[in-house]
C-alpha positions as CSV (number, residue, x, y, z in Angstrom):
1,X,0.1,0.2,0.0
2,X,2.6,2.3,0.9
3,X,5.4,0.9,-1.4
4,X,4.5,3.1,-4.2
5,X,4.8,6.6,-3.0
6,X,8.2,5.2,-0.8
7,X,9.4,4.1,-4.3
8,X,9.0,7.3,-5.7
9,X,10.5,9.2,-2.8
10,X,13.4,6.8,-3.1
11,X,13.9,7.5,-6.8
12,X,13.7,11.4,-6.0
13,X,16.6,10.9,-3.5
14,X,18.4,9.0,-5.9
15,X,18.1,11.8,-8.2
16,X,19.5,14.1,-5.7
17,X,22.4,11.9,-5.4
18,X,23.2,11.7,-9.1
19,X,23.0,15.4,-9.0
20,X,25.3,15.3,-5.9
21,X,27.7,12.9,-7.5
22,X,28.2,15.4,-10.4
23,X,28.7,18.1,-8.2
24,X,31.7,16.2,-6.4
25,X,33.1,15.5,-9.7
26,X,32.8,18.9,-10.8
27,X,34.5,20.3,-7.3
28,X,37.1,17.6,-7.9
29,X,38.0,18.8,-11.3
30,X,38.3,22.6,-10.0
31,X,40.6,21.5,-7.2
32,X,42.5,19.5,-9.6
33,X,43.1,22.6,-11.9
34,X,43.5,25.2,-9.6
35,X,46.3,23.4,-7.8
36,X,47.8,22.5,-11.1
37,X,47.7,26.0,-11.9
38,X,49.1,27.0,-8.7
39,X,52.4,24.8,-9.1
40,X,52.8,25.9,-12.7
41,X,52.1,29.7,-11.7
42,X,54.7,29.4,-8.7
43,X,57.6,27.2,-9.9
44,X,57.4,28.0,-13.5
45,X,56.1,31.6,-14.1
46,X,57.7,32.6,-10.5
47,X,54.4,34.2,-9.3
48,X,51.8,32.3,-7.4
49,X,48.0,33.1,-7.7
50,X,46.7,34.6,-4.7
51,X,43.0,33.0,-5.1
52,X,43.6,29.4,-6.3
53,X,44.7,28.0,-2.9
54,X,41.6,29.5,-1.2
55,X,39.2,28.5,-3.8
56,X,40.8,24.7,-3.7
57,X,40.4,24.7,0.0
58,X,36.6,25.8,-0.1
59,X,36.1,23.0,-3.0
60,X,37.9,20.5,-0.8
61,X,35.6,21.3,2.3
62,X,32.5,21.2,0.2
63,X,33.7,18.0,-1.3
64,X,34.2,16.4,2.2
65,X,30.7,17.3,3.6
66,X,28.7,16.5,0.5
67,X,30.8,13.5,0.0
68,X,29.9,12.2,3.4
69,X,26.4,12.4,2.6
70,X,26.8,10.6,-0.9
71,X,29.2,8.0,0.8
72,X,26.4,7.4,3.3
73,X,23.9,6.3,0.8
74,X,26.3,4.2,-1.3
75,X,27.6,2.4,1.8
76,X,31.0,3.3,1.4
77,X,31.7,5.1,4.7
78,X,33.9,3.6,6.9
79,X,32.1,1.1,9.4
80,X,32.6,-1.5,12.1
81,X,30.3,-4.2,10.8
82,X,31.0,-7.1,13.3
83,X,27.4,-7.3,14.5
84,X,25.9,-7.2,11.2
85,X,28.0,-9.8,9.9
86,X,27.6,-12.2,12.7
87,X,23.9,-11.4,13.4
88,X,21.0,-12.9,11.8
89,X,18.7,-11.0,9.2
90,X,16.3,-9.5,12.0
91,X,19.1,-8.2,14.0
92,X,21.1,-7.2,11.0
93,X,18.1,-5.0,9.8
94,X,17.6,-3.6,13.4
95,X,21.5,-2.7,13.6
96,X,21.2,-0.9,10.4
97,X,18.1,1.0,11.2
98,X,19.7,1.9,14.6
99,X,22.8,3.2,13.1
100,X,20.9,5.1,10.3
101,X,18.8,6.8,13.1
102,X,21.8,7.8,15.0
103,X,23.4,9.1,12.0
104,X,20.6,11.2,10.9
105,X,20.3,12.7,14.4
106,X,23.8,13.6,14.4
107,X,23.3,15.1,10.8
108,X,20.4,17.1,12.5
109,X,22.8,18.4,15.0
110,X,25.2,19.5,12.2
111,X,22.5,21.2,10.3
112,X,21.2,23.3,13.2
113,X,24.7,23.9,14.6
114,X,26.1,24.2,11.3
115,X,23.8,27.2,10.2
116,X,23.9,28.7,13.3
117,X,27.6,29.1,12.7
118,X,27.6,29.8,9.1
119,X,24.7,32.6,9.8
120,X,27.2,34.1,12.9
121,X,30.3,34.2,10.3
122,X,28.6,35.1,7.1
123,X,29.5,38.8,7.4
124,X,33.4,37.9,7.4
125,X,34.8,37.7,4.0
126,X,37.8,35.3,2.7
127,X,41.0,37.3,2.6
128,X,42.0,36.5,-1.5
129,X,38.9,36.1,-3.1
130,X,36.3,38.6,-0.9
131,X,33.7,35.7,-0.7
132,X,31.6,35.5,2.1
133,X,32.4,33.2,4.7
134,X,28.8,31.8,4.4
135,X,30.2,30.1,1.5
136,X,32.6,28.0,3.1
137,X,30.5,27.3,6.2
138,X,27.4,26.7,4.2
139,X,29.0,23.3,3.4
140,X,27.9,22.0,6.8
141,X,24.1,22.3,6.8
142,X,24.5,21.2,3.4
143,X,26.3,18.0,3.9
144,X,24.2,17.7,6.9
145,X,20.8,17.6,4.7
146,X,22.3,15.2,2.2
147,X,23.1,13.0,5.2
148,X,19.5,13.2,6.4
149,X,17.9,12.7,3.1
150,X,20.3,9.6,2.2
151,X,19.1,8.3,5.8
152,X,15.6,8.4,5.0
153,X,16.6,6.6,1.8
154,X,18.3,4.0,3.6
155,X,15.1,3.4,6.2
156,X,12.9,3.2,3.0
157,X,15.4,0.7,1.6
158,X,15.0,-1.3,5.0
159,X,11.1,-0.9,5.3
160,X,11.0,-2.1,1.6
161,X,13.2,-5.0,2.2
162,X,15.5,-4.2,-0.2
163,X,19.3,-5.0,-0.1
164,X,21.1,-1.6,-0.8
165,X,20.8,-0.7,2.7
166,X,22.9,-3.5,4.0
167,X,25.8,-1.6,2.3
168,X,25.6,1.1,5.0
169,X,27.4,-1.1,7.3
170,X,29.9,-2.1,4.7
171,X,28.2,-5.3,3.3
172,X,29.1,-6.2,-0.2
173,X,26.2,-6.4,-2.5
174,X,24.8,-9.8,-3.1
175,X,25.8,-11.6,-6.2
176,X,23.8,-14.1,-8.0
């Protein structure tokens, strides 16, 4: 009865992750280009760029926080899965749900405190680029939102009895 709407929600979340994956790839590309250009400018041309390190640092922070949410859904975050490996299917599902809920609570704390921090520091500007520090600290609530959204998808996976949520605790995907 509820499987239809939950499947639609999960597909929407997978769409968000598709966009997040491309955003992560773009941030990595920006970082690579800027760092390579910085090395070239410093050692070949003898005059380093003032802004490249700062933008690369901003990109790395965004990649880290968005990447955590993306990796949460993919099941590629580091985890201790001794209980999940040795438990039966019912206990395994309970552990996955519990870990997901705890992670979502942590993400909520990150969201609220990250937003508080970002709003308090938003009037400050970065020294080289002049960008508002909101652009840097905004990565905290953005990553937290992605973690919470993906936590919802993992809970939906468990409710529907789908196997991808088992990847949350480091389980390999089943092979047939």
